[in-house]
Short mmCIF file of N, CA and C in Angstrom, two decimals:
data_model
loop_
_atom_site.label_atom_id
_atom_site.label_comp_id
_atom_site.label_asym_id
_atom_site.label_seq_id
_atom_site.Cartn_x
_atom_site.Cartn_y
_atom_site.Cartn_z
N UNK A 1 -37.10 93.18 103.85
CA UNK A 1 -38.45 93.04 103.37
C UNK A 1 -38.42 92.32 102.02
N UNK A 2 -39.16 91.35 101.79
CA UNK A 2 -39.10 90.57 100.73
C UNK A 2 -40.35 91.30 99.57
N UNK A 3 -39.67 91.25 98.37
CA UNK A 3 -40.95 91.88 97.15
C UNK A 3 -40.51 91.48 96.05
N UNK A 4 -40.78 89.31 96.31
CA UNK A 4 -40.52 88.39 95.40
C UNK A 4 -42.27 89.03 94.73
N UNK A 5 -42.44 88.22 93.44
CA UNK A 5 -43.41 88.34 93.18
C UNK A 5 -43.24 86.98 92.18
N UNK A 6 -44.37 85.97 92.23
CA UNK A 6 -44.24 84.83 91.35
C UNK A 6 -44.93 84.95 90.35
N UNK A 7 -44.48 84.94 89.01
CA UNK A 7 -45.03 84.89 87.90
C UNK A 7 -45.12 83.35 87.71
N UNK A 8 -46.44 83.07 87.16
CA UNK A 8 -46.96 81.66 86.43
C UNK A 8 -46.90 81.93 85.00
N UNK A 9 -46.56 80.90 84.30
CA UNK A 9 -47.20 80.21 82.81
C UNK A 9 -47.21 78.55 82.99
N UNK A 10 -48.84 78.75 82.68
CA UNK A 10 -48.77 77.00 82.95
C UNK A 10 -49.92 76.59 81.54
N UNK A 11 -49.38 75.41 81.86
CA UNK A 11 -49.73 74.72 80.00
C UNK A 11 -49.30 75.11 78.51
N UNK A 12 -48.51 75.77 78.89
CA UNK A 12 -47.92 76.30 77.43
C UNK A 12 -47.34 75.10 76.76
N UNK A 13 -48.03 74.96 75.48
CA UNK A 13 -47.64 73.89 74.48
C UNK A 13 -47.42 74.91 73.16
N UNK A 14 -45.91 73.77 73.59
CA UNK A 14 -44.74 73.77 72.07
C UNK A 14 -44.66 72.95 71.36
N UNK A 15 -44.26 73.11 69.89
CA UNK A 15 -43.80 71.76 69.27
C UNK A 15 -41.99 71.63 69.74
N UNK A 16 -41.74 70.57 69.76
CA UNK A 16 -40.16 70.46 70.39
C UNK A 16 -39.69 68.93 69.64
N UNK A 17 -38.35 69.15 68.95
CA UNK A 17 -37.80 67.60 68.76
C UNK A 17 -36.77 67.19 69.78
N UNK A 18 -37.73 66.36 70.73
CA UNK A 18 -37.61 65.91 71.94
C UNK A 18 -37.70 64.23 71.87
N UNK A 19 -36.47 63.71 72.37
CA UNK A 19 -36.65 62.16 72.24
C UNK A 19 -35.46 61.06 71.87
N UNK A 20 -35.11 60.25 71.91
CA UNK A 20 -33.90 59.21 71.46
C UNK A 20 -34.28 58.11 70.88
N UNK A 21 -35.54 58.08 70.58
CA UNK A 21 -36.27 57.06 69.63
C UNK A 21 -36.27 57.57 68.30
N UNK A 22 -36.41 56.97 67.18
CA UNK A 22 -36.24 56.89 65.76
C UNK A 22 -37.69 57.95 65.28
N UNK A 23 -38.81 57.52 65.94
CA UNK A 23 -40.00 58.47 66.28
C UNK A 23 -39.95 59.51 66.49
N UNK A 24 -39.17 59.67 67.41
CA UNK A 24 -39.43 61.22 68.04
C UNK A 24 -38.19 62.00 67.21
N UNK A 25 -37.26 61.29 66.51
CA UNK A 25 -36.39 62.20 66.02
C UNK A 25 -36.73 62.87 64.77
N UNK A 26 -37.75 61.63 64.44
CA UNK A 26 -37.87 61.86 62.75
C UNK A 26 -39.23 62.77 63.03
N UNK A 27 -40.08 63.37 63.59
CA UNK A 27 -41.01 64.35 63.75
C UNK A 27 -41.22 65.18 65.23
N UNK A 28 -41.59 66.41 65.03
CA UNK A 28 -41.48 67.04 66.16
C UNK A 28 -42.81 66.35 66.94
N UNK A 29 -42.54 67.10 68.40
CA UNK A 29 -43.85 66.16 69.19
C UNK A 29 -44.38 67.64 70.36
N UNK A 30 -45.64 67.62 70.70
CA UNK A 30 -46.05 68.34 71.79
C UNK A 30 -45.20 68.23 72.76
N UNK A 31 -44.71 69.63 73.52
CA UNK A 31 -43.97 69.79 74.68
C UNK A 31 -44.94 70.42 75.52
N UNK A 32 -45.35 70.20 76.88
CA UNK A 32 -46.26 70.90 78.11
C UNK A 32 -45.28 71.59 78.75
N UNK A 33 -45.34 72.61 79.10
CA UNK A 33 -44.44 73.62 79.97
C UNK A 33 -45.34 74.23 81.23
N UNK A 34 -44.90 74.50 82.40
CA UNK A 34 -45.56 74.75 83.29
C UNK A 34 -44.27 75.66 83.87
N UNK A 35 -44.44 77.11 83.82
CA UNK A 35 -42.96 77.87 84.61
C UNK A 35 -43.33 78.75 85.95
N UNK A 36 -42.56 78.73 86.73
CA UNK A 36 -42.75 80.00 87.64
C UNK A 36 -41.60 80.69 88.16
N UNK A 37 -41.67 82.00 87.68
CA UNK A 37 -40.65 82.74 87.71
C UNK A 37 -40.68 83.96 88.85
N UNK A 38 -39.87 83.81 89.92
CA UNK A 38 -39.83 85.01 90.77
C UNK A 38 -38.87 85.91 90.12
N UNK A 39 -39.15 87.23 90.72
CA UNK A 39 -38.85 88.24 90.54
C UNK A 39 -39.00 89.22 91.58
N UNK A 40 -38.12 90.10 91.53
CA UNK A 40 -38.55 91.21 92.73
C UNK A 40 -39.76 91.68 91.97
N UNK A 41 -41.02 92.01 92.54
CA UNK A 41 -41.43 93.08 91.93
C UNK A 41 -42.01 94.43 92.41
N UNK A 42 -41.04 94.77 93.30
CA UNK A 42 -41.37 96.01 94.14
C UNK A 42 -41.47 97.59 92.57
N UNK A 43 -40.30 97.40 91.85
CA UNK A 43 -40.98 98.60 90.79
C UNK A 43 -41.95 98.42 89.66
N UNK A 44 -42.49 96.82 89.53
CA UNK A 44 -43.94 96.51 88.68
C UNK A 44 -44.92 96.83 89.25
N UNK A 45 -44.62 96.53 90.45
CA UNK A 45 -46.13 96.85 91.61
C UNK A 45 -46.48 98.30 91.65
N UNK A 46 -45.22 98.78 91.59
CA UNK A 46 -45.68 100.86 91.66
C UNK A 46 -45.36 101.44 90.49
N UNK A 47 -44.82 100.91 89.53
CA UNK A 47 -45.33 101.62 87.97
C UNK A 47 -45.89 101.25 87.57
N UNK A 48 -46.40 100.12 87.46
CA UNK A 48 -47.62 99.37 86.11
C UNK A 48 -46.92 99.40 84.94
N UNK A 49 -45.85 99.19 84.69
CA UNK A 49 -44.89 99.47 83.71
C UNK A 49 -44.32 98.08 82.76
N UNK A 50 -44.35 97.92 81.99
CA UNK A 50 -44.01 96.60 81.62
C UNK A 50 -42.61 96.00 81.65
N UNK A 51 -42.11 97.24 81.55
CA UNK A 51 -40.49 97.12 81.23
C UNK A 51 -39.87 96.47 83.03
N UNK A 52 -40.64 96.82 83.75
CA UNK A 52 -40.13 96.89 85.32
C UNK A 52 -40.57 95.14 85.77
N UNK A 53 -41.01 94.38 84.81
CA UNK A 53 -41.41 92.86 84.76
C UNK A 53 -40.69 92.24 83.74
N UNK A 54 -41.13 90.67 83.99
CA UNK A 54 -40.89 90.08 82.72
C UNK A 54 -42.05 89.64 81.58
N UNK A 55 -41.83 89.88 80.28
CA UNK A 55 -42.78 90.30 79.13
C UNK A 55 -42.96 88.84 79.24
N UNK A 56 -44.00 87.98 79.14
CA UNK A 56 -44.53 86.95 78.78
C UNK A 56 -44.25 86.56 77.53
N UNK A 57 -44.73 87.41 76.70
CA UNK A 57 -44.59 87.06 74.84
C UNK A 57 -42.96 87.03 75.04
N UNK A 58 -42.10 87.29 75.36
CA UNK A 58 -40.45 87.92 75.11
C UNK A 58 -39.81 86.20 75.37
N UNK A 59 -40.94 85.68 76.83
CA UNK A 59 -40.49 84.68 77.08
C UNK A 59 -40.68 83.26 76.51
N UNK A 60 -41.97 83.57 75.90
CA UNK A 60 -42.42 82.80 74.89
C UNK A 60 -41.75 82.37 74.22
N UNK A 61 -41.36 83.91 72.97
CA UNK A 61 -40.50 83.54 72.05
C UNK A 61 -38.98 83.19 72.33
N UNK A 62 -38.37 83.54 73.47
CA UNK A 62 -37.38 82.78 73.37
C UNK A 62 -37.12 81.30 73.88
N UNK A 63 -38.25 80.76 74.43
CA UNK A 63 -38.62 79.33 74.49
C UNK A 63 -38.60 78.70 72.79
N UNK A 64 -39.37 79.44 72.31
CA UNK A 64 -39.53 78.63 71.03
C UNK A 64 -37.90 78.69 69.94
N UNK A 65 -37.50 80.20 70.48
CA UNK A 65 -36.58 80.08 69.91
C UNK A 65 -35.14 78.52 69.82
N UNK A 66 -35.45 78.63 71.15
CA UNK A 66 -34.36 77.54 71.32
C UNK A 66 -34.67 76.29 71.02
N UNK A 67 -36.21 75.80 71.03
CA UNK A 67 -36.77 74.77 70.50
C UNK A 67 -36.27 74.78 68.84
N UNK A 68 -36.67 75.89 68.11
CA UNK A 68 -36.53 75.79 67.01
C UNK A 68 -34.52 75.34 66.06
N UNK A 69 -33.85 75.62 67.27
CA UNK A 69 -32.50 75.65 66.75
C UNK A 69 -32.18 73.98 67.05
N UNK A 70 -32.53 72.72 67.48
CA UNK A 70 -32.07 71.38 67.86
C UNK A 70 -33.16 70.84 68.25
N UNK A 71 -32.74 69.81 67.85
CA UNK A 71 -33.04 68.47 68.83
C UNK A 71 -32.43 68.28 70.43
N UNK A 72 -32.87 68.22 71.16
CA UNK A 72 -32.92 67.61 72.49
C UNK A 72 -32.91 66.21 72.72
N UNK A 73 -32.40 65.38 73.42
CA UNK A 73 -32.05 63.86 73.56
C UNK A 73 -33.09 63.88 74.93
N UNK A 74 -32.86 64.64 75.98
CA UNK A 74 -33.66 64.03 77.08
C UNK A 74 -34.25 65.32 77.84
N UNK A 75 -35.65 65.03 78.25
CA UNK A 75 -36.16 66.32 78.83
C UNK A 75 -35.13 67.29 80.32
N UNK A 76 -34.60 66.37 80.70
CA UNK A 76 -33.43 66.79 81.75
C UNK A 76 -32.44 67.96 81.46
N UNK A 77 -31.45 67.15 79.78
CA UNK A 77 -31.31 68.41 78.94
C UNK A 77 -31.83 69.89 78.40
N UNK A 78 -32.94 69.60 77.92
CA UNK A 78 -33.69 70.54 77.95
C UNK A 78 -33.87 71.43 78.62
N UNK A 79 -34.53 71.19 79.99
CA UNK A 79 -35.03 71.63 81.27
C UNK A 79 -33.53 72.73 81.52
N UNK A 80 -32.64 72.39 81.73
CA UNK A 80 -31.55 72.99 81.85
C UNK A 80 -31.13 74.15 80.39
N UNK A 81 -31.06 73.41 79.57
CA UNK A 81 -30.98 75.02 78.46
C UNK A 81 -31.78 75.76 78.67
N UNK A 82 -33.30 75.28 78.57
CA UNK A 82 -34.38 77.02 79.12
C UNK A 82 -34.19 77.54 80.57
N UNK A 83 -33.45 76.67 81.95
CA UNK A 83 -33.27 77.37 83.10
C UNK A 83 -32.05 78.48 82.59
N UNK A 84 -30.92 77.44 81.74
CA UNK A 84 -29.63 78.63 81.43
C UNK A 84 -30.46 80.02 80.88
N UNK A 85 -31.27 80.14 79.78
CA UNK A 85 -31.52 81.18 78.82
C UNK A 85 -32.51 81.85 79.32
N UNK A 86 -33.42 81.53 80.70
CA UNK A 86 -34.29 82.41 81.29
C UNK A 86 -33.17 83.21 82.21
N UNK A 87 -32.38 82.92 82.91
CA UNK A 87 -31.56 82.86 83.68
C UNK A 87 -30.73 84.46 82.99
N UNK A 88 -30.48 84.13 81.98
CA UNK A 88 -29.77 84.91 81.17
C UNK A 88 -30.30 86.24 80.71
N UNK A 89 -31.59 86.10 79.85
CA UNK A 89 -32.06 86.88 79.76
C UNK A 89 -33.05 87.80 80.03
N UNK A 90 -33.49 87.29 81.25
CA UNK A 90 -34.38 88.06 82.00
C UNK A 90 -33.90 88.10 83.43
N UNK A 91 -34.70 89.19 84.23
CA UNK A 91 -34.57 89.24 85.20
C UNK A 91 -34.91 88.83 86.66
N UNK A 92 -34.54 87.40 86.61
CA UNK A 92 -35.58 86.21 87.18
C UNK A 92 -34.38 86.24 88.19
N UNK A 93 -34.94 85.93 89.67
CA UNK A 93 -34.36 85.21 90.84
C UNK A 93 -34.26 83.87 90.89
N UNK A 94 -35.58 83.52 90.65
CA UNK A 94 -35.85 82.25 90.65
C UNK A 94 -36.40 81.44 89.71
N UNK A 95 -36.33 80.48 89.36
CA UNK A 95 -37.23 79.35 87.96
C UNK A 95 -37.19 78.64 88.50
N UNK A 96 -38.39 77.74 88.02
CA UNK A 96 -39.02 76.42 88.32
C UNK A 96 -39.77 75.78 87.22
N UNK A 97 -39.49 74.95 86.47
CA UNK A 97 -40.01 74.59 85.15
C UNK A 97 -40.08 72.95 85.14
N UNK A 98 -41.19 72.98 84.64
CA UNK A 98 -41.87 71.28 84.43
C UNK A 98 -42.05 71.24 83.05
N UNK A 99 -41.41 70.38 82.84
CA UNK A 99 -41.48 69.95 80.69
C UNK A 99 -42.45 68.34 80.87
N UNK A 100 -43.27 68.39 79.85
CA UNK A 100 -43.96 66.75 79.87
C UNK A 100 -44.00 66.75 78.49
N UNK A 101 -43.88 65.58 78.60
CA UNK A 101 -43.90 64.56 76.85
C UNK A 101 -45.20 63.84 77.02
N UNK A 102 -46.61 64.52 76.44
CA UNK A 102 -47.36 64.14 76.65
C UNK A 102 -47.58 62.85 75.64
N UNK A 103 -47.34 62.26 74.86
CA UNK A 103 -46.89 61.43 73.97
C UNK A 103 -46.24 60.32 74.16
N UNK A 104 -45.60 60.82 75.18
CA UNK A 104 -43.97 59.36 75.49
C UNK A 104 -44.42 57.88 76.14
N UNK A 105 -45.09 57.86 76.82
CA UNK A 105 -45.82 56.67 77.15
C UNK A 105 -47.24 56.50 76.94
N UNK A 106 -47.49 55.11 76.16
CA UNK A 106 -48.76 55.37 75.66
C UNK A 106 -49.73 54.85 76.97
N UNK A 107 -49.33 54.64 78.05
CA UNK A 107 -49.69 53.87 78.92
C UNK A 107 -50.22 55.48 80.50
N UNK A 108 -49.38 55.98 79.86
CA UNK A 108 -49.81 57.35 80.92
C UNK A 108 -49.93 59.00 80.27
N UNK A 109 -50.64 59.45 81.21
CA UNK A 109 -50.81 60.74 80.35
C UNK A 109 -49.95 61.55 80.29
N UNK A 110 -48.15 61.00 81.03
CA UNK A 110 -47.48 62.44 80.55
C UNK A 110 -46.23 61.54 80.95
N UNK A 111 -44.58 61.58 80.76
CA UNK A 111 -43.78 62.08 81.64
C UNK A 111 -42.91 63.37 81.72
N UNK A 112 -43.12 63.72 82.32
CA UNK A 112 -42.40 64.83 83.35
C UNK A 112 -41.12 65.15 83.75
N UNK A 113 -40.61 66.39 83.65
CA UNK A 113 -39.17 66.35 84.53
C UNK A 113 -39.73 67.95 84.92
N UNK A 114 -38.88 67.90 86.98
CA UNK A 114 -39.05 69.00 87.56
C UNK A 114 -37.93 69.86 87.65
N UNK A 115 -37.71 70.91 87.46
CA UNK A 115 -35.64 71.42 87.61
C UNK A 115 -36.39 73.17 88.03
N UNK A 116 -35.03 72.94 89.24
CA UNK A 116 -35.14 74.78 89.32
C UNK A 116 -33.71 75.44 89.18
N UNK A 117 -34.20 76.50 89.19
CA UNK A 117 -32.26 77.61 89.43
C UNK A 117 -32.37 78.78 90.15
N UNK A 118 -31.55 79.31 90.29
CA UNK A 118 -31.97 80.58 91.17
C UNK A 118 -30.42 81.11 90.76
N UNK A 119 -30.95 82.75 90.80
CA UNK A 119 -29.61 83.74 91.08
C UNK A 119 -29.68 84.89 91.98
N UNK A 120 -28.57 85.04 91.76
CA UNK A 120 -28.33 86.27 92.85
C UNK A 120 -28.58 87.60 91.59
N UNK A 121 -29.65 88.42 92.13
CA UNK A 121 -29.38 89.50 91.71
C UNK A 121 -29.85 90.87 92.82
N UNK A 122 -29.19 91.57 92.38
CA UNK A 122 -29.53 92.77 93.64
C UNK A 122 -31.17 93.54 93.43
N UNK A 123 -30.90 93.89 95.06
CA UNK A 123 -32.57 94.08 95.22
C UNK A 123 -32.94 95.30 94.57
N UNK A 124 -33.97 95.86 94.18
CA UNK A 124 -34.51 96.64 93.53
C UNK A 124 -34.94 97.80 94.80
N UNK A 125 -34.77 99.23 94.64
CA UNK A 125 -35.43 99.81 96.07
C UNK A 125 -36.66 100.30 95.39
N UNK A 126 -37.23 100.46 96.31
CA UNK A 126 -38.70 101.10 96.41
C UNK A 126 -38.94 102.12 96.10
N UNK A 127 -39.77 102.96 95.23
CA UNK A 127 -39.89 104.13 94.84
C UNK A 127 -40.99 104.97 95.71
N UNK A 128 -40.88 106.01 96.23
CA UNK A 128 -41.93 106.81 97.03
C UNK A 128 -42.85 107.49 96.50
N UNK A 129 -44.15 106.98 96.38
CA UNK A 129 -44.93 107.67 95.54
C UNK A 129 -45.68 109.13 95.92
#
């Protein structure tokens, strides 16, 4: 029995020094984030419990965290350090994350990179209420 449950955050804007131009190095620039994170959530669904999910704000801040420690050369890069550090510190099956440089071409409204990951973690059982 499957008791994925998909968590969204979409549009979350960061500042990020993102870029290999002289521009983008020398000032930070808007980052668009769009994530979706599975999870079992067979014991969120029957506690209402926060701890039995993943905290949104928790994930927030450690997005920003890692923004705040470097520069990034290419959104590809990127995309991959926040799959490693969601990966890591929460209890995610699955990620799926879209980064856009809404900035980078003045000719379109965004570019984009798509990246997922997935792990193995064991299933959670069901509690009998």
């Amino acid at each position: 029995m499957d008791h994925d449950c998909l968590i969204r955050l979409d549009g979350l804007c960061l500042q990020a020094s993102i870029g290999i131009y002289a521009h983008e190095i020398a000032a930070l620039q808007p980052l668009e984030i769009d994530l979706r994170l599975a999870i079992d959530g067979t014991l969120a669904a029957r506690s209402d419990d926060i701890r039995h999910t993943v905290d949104y704000d928790q994930v927030v801040e450690a997005l920003e965290g890692l923004l705040a420690g470097r520069h990034f050369n290419l959104l590809e890069h990127l995309s991959q350090a926040m799959l490693d550090l969601l990966g890591e510190r929460f209890p995610v099956k699955r990620v799926e994350i879209t980064l856009a440089k809404p900035l980078a071409v003045p000719k379109a409204r965004r570019v984009s990179v798509t990246r997922a990951a997935e792990w193995k973690r064991e299933a959670v059982k069901a509690v009998a209420l």
